């Protein structure tokens, strides 16, 4: 089994090469724009990693605060963005349950493929960990602000097949009144060699049969989006 904690602590460059191939259709940003217009907003990106979402927000947001437990991941994001939006972008190491911002700082808070780790890594304590994270989001959001959570609904599948370990988490969000939708964010690689190397690196060899055999192979990915303006805990 792949140790994703180790990946995030030590393998940010390889991780970035993988996610740079995701959502080749360009579905993520239009899906967000149907939910909220980001122009001129103060955005917080929790679990920003190497900045895949932050890079979508920077062109139009007023400010982007990117936090991740791994400063190793954030260092790659800083190198990628360089001087782009340098006066509107700030990155720092932080846990989802302790965001280093004053209350009422954000118009919208995103967390992409990251909040789920409060469930996966906290074991039997996942529900209390998740509640703490959501309470922190509520603290940081301005009145009327929005939280948007993005999570996998299955890799290597054409229709949503949520990972079993995440089903209670998704049900919990539904019970809290989150709205949701899903999109495809498939990976498209430059070659079979690149695809095998990157897919095996993060998903394991068992995922390889789910790719097609084209010269530029595609690995399907289903992605869920949950959003809410009011979290009633």
C-alpha positions as a LaTeX table, in Angstrom:
\begin{tabular}{lrrr}
\hline
Residue & $x$ (\AA) & $y$ (\AA) & $z$ (\AA) \\
\hline
Unk1 & 0.00 & 0.00 & 0.00 \\
Unk2 & 1.25 & 3.48 & $-0.90$ \\
Unk3 & 2.23 & 5.60 & 2.12 \\
Unk4 & 0.67 & 8.93 & 1.14 \\
Unk5 & 1.94 & 10.64 & 4.27 \\
Unk6 & 5.46 & 9.89 & 3.06 \\
Unk7 & 4.61 & 11.08 & $-0.44$ \\
Unk8 & 3.45 & 14.44 & 0.88 \\
Unk9 & 6.48 & 14.79 & 3.13 \\
Unk10 & 9.16 & 13.77 & 0.63 \\
Unk11 & 7.88 & 13.35 & $-2.94$ \\
Unk12 & 6.29 & 16.69 & $-3.83$ \\
Unk13 & 7.99 & 16.94 & $-7.23$ \\
Unk14 & 6.71 & 13.54 & $-8.36$ \\
Unk15 & 3.28 & 14.33 & $-6.97$ \\
Unk16 & 3.22 & 17.59 & $-8.94$ \\
Unk17 & 4.11 & 15.75 & $-12.15$ \\
Unk18 & 1.14 & 13.45 & $-11.56$ \\
Unk19 & $-1.49$ & 16.08 & $-10.77$ \\
Unk20 & $-0.32$ & 18.25 & $-13.65$ \\
Unk21 & $-1.87$ & 15.54 & $-15.83$ \\
Unk22 & $-5.23$ & 15.58 & $-14.03$ \\
Unk23 & $-8.34$ & 17.34 & $-15.35$ \\
Unk24 & $-7.03$ & 17.59 & $-18.89$ \\
Unk25 & $-10.62$ & 18.39 & $-19.90$ \\
Unk26 & $-10.51$ & 21.58 & $-17.80$ \\
Unk27 & $-13.70$ & 20.81 & $-15.87$ \\
Unk28 & $-12.71$ & 22.02 & $-12.40$ \\
Unk29 & $-12.77$ & 25.80 & $-12.79$ \\
Unk30 & $-16.07$ & 25.93 & $-14.73$ \\
Unk31 & $-17.63$ & 23.72 & $-12.03$ \\
Unk32 & $-16.48$ & 26.15 & $-9.33$ \\
Unk33 & $-17.71$ & 29.14 & $-11.32$ \\
Unk34 & $-21.20$ & 27.64 & $-11.41$ \\
Unk35 & $-21.16$ & 27.65 & $-7.60$ \\
Unk36 & $-19.45$ & 30.97 & $-6.84$ \\
Unk37 & $-17.80$ & 33.84 & $-8.70$ \\
Unk38 & $-14.25$ & 34.19 & $-7.36$ \\
Unk39 & $-13.48$ & 37.64 & $-8.76$ \\
Unk40 & $-12.27$ & 39.97 & $-6.01$ \\
Unk41 & $-12.72$ & 37.46 & $-3.20$ \\
Unk42 & $-10.37$ & 36.51 & $-0.37$ \\
Unk43 & $-9.81$ & 32.78 & $-0.84$ \\
Unk44 & $-8.35$ & 30.21 & 1.56 \\
Unk45 & $-7.05$ & 26.93 & 0.14 \\
Unk46 & $-6.71$ & 24.26 & 2.84 \\
Unk47 & $-4.46$ & 21.32 & 1.98 \\
Unk48 & $-3.14$ & 23.32 & $-0.96$ \\
Unk49 & $-0.31$ & 20.88 & $-1.64$ \\
Unk50 & 1.64 & 21.96 & $-4.71$ \\
Unk51 & $-1.00$ & 24.57 & $-5.53$ \\
Unk52 & $-3.21$ & 22.93 & $-8.14$ \\
Unk53 & $-6.32$ & 24.83 & $-6.97$ \\
Unk54 & $-4.54$ & 28.00 & $-5.90$ \\
Unk55 & $-3.24$ & 28.34 & $-9.45$ \\
Unk56 & $-6.82$ & 28.45 & $-10.70$ \\
Unk57 & $-7.80$ & 31.16 & $-8.21$ \\
Unk58 & $-4.83$ & 33.51 & $-8.51$ \\
Unk59 & $-5.81$ & 35.23 & $-11.77$ \\
Unk60 & $-9.05$ & 36.67 & $-10.37$ \\
Unk61 & $-9.13$ & 36.40 & $-6.56$ \\
Unk62 & $-8.21$ & 39.38 & $-4.42$ \\
Unk63 & $-6.00$ & 37.17 & $-2.24$ \\
Unk64 & $-5.17$ & 33.49 & $-1.87$ \\
Unk65 & $-3.99$ & 32.01 & 1.43 \\
Unk66 & $-2.64$ & 28.49 & 0.89 \\
Unk67 & $-2.13$ & 26.18 & 3.86 \\
Unk68 & $-0.85$ & 22.63 & 4.03 \\
Unk69 & 0.55 & 20.40 & 6.76 \\
Unk70 & 3.52 & 19.74 & 4.47 \\
Unk71 & 5.76 & 22.74 & 3.84 \\
Unk72 & 7.63 & 20.45 & 1.44 \\
Unk73 & 4.58 & 20.48 & $-0.83$ \\
Unk74 & 4.12 & 24.23 & $-0.50$ \\
Unk75 & 7.73 & 24.85 & $-1.53$ \\
Unk76 & 6.95 & 23.33 & $-4.93$ \\
Unk77 & 3.91 & 25.59 & $-5.24$ \\
Unk78 & 6.03 & 28.64 & $-4.45$ \\
Unk79 & 8.53 & 27.68 & $-7.16$ \\
Unk80 & 5.77 & 27.10 & $-9.70$ \\
Unk81 & 4.08 & 30.43 & $-9.15$ \\
Unk82 & 7.27 & 32.46 & $-8.78$ \\
Unk83 & 6.42 & 36.12 & $-9.23$ \\
Unk84 & 2.83 & 35.46 & $-10.33$ \\
Unk85 & 0.49 & 37.23 & $-7.96$ \\
Unk86 & 3.26 & 37.53 & $-5.36$ \\
Unk87 & 1.47 & 40.37 & $-3.59$ \\
Unk88 & $-1.80$ & 38.38 & $-3.40$ \\
Unk89 & $-0.51$ & 34.92 & $-2.45$ \\
Unk90 & 0.68 & 33.62 & 0.91 \\
Unk91 & 1.55 & 30.04 & 1.86 \\
Unk92 & 2.17 & 28.55 & 5.30 \\
Unk93 & 2.20 & 25.21 & 7.08 \\
Unk94 & $-0.99$ & 24.51 & 9.03 \\
Unk95 & $-3.40$ & 21.82 & 10.14 \\
Unk96 & $-7.04$ & 22.08 & 9.01 \\
Unk97 & $-8.03$ & 22.35 & 12.68 \\
Unk98 & $-5.76$ & 25.33 & 13.40 \\
Unk99 & $-5.73$ & 27.84 & 10.55 \\
Unk100 & $-3.42$ & 30.81 & 11.30 \\
Unk101 & $-5.90$ & 33.50 & 10.29 \\
Unk102 & $-8.18$ & 35.74 & 12.36 \\
Unk103 & $-11.90$ & 35.06 & 12.39 \\
Unk104 & $-13.92$ & 36.36 & 9.46 \\
Unk105 & $-10.94$ & 36.48 & 7.08 \\
Unk106 & $-12.25$ & 34.59 & 4.05 \\
Unk107 & $-15.06$ & 34.85 & 1.55 \\
Unk108 & $-14.60$ & 31.26 & 0.42 \\
Unk109 & $-12.61$ & 28.30 & 1.72 \\
Unk110 & $-11.62$ & 25.45 & $-0.57$ \\
Unk111 & $-10.14$ & 22.12 & 0.43 \\
Unk112 & $-9.20$ & 19.82 & $-2.41$ \\
Unk113 & $-8.55$ & 16.10 & $-1.87$ \\
Unk114 & $-7.37$ & 16.92 & 1.62 \\
Unk115 & $-10.14$ & 17.21 & 4.20 \\
Unk116 & $-10.69$ & 13.48 & 3.73 \\
Unk117 & $-7.44$ & 12.80 & 5.58 \\
Unk118 & $-9.10$ & 13.93 & 8.81 \\
Unk119 & $-11.19$ & 10.82 & 8.25 \\
Unk120 & $-8.59$ & 8.42 & 6.85 \\
Unk121 & $-5.76$ & 9.23 & 9.27 \\
Unk122 & $-7.77$ & 9.73 & 12.46 \\
Unk123 & $-9.30$ & 6.23 & 12.52 \\
Unk124 & $-12.13$ & 5.82 & 15.02 \\
Unk125 & $-11.81$ & 9.51 & 15.97 \\
Unk126 & $-12.59$ & 10.69 & 12.45 \\
Unk127 & $-15.95$ & 12.28 & 13.26 \\
Unk128 & $-14.61$ & 14.47 & 16.07 \\
Unk129 & $-11.61$ & 15.43 & 13.92 \\
Unk130 & $-13.91$ & 16.36 & 11.06 \\
Unk131 & $-16.12$ & 18.46 & 13.34 \\
Unk132 & $-13.07$ & 20.36 & 14.61 \\
Unk133 & $-12.00$ & 21.05 & 11.04 \\
Unk134 & $-15.46$ & 22.27 & 10.04 \\
Unk135 & $-15.68$ & 24.46 & 13.16 \\
Unk136 & $-12.39$ & 26.07 & 12.17 \\
Unk137 & $-13.75$ & 26.73 & 8.70 \\
Unk138 & $-16.82$ & 28.37 & 10.26 \\
Unk139 & $-14.55$ & 30.58 & 12.38 \\
Unk140 & $-12.43$ & 31.77 & 9.46 \\
Unk141 & $-15.30$ & 32.40 & 7.04 \\
Unk142 & $-17.01$ & 35.76 & 6.88 \\
Unk143 & $-20.75$ & 35.87 & 7.39 \\
Unk144 & $-22.35$ & 34.46 & 4.27 \\
Unk145 & $-19.08$ & 32.90 & 3.15 \\
Unk146 & $-18.86$ & 29.54 & 1.44 \\
Unk147 & $-16.91$ & 26.32 & 1.96 \\
Unk148 & $-16.22$ & 24.05 & $-1.01$ \\
Unk149 & $-14.80$ & 20.56 & $-0.48$ \\
Unk150 & $-13.40$ & 18.51 & $-3.37$ \\
Unk151 & $-12.80$ & 14.77 & $-3.00$ \\
Unk152 & $-12.29$ & 11.69 & $-5.14$ \\
Unk153 & $-15.31$ & 9.62 & $-6.08$ \\
Unk154 & $-13.16$ & 6.94 & $-7.64$ \\
Unk155 & $-10.01$ & 6.60 & $-9.73$ \\
Unk156 & $-10.03$ & 4.39 & $-12.80$ \\
Unk157 & $-13.85$ & 4.43 & $-13.04$ \\
Unk158 & $-16.25$ & 6.09 & $-15.48$ \\
Unk159 & $-19.04$ & 6.70 & $-12.97$ \\
Unk160 & $-18.75$ & 7.56 & $-9.26$ \\
Unk161 & $-17.68$ & 4.66 & $-7.06$ \\
Unk162 & $-16.74$ & 6.34 & $-3.75$ \\
Unk163 & $-13.90$ & 4.74 & $-1.79$ \\
Unk164 & $-15.49$ & 2.69 & 0.97 \\
Unk165 & $-13.50$ & 4.45 & 3.69 \\
Unk166 & $-14.93$ & 7.82 & 2.64 \\
Unk167 & $-18.62$ & 6.90 & 2.41 \\
Unk168 & $-19.37$ & 7.79 & 6.09 \\
Unk169 & $-17.68$ & 11.16 & 5.55 \\
Unk170 & $-19.75$ & 11.89 & 2.45 \\
Unk171 & $-22.92$ & 10.83 & 4.24 \\
Unk172 & $-21.98$ & 13.16 & 7.11 \\
Unk173 & $-21.70$ & 16.09 & 4.71 \\
Unk174 & $-25.09$ & 15.23 & 3.24 \\
Unk175 & $-26.62$ & 15.17 & 6.72 \\
Unk176 & $-25.19$ & 18.64 & 7.39 \\
Unk177 & $-27.02$ & 19.94 & 4.35 \\
Unk178 & $-24.11$ & 20.30 & 1.90 \\
Unk179 & $-25.10$ & 20.46 & $-1.75$ \\
Unk180 & $-23.06$ & 18.31 & $-4.10$ \\
Unk181 & $-22.28$ & 17.44 & $-7.69$ \\
Unk182 & $-19.63$ & 15.48 & $-9.54$ \\
Unk183 & $-17.47$ & 15.87 & $-12.62$ \\
Unk184 & $-14.83$ & 13.93 & $-14.50$ \\
Unk185 & $-11.22$ & 15.07 & $-13.98$ \\
Unk186 & $-9.38$ & 12.42 & $-15.98$ \\
Unk187 & $-5.60$ & 12.12 & $-16.13$ \\
Unk188 & $-4.02$ & 12.27 & $-19.59$ \\
Unk189 & $-0.36$ & 11.36 & $-19.91$ \\
Unk190 & 2.21 & 12.11 & $-22.59$ \\
Unk191 & 3.23 & 8.47 & $-23.02$ \\
Unk192 & 2.65 & 4.98 & $-21.70$ \\
Unk193 & 6.02 & 5.17 & $-19.95$ \\
Unk194 & 5.09 & 8.37 & $-18.12$ \\
Unk195 & 1.66 & 7.01 & $-17.25$ \\
Unk196 & 2.98 & 3.77 & $-15.77$ \\
Unk197 & 5.63 & 5.58 & $-13.73$ \\
Unk198 & 3.32 & 8.21 & $-12.24$ \\
Unk199 & 0.23 & 6.06 & $-11.74$ \\
Unk200 & 2.18 & 3.31 & $-10.00$ \\
Unk201 & 3.95 & 5.91 & $-7.87$ \\
Unk202 & 0.73 & 7.23 & $-6.30$ \\
Unk203 & $-2.00$ & 4.65 & $-6.88$ \\
Unk204 & $-0.04$ & 1.41 & $-7.04$ \\
Unk205 & 0.39 & $-1.15$ & $-9.81$ \\
Unk206 & $-3.17$ & $-2.40$ & $-9.34$ \\
Unk207 & $-4.45$ & 0.82 & $-10.97$ \\
Unk208 & $-2.53$ & 0.30 & $-14.23$ \\
Unk209 & $-5.15$ & $-1.94$ & $-15.95$ \\
Unk210 & $-7.68$ & 0.90 & $-15.66$ \\
Unk211 & $-5.76$ & 3.02 & $-18.20$ \\
Unk212 & $-6.31$ & 2.70 & $-21.92$ \\
Unk213 & $-3.47$ & 1.68 & $-24.22$ \\
Unk214 & $-3.40$ & 4.83 & $-26.35$ \\
Unk215 & $-0.09$ & 6.60 & $-27.08$ \\
Unk216 & $-1.36$ & 9.33 & $-24.73$ \\
Unk217 & $-3.12$ & 7.13 & $-22.16$ \\
Unk218 & $-6.07$ & 8.30 & $-20.07$ \\
Unk219 & $-6.91$ & 7.25 & $-16.53$ \\
Unk220 & $-10.52$ & 8.13 & $-15.63$ \\
Unk221 & $-11.19$ & 10.04 & $-12.43$ \\
Unk222 & $-14.52$ & 10.97 & $-10.84$ \\
Unk223 & $-14.44$ & 13.99 & $-8.55$ \\
Unk224 & $-17.10$ & 15.14 & $-6.11$ \\
Unk225 & $-17.73$ & 18.74 & $-5.08$ \\
Unk226 & $-19.63$ & 19.65 & $-1.89$ \\
Unk227 & $-20.51$ & 23.20 & $-0.88$ \\
Unk228 & $-22.38$ & 25.10 & 1.81 \\
Unk229 & $-22.86$ & 28.64 & 3.13 \\
Unk230 & $-23.99$ & 27.47 & 6.54 \\
Unk231 & $-22.55$ & 24.59 & 8.57 \\
Unk232 & $-24.89$ & 23.55 & 11.38 \\
Unk233 & $-22.83$ & 21.44 & 13.76 \\
\hline
\end{tabular}
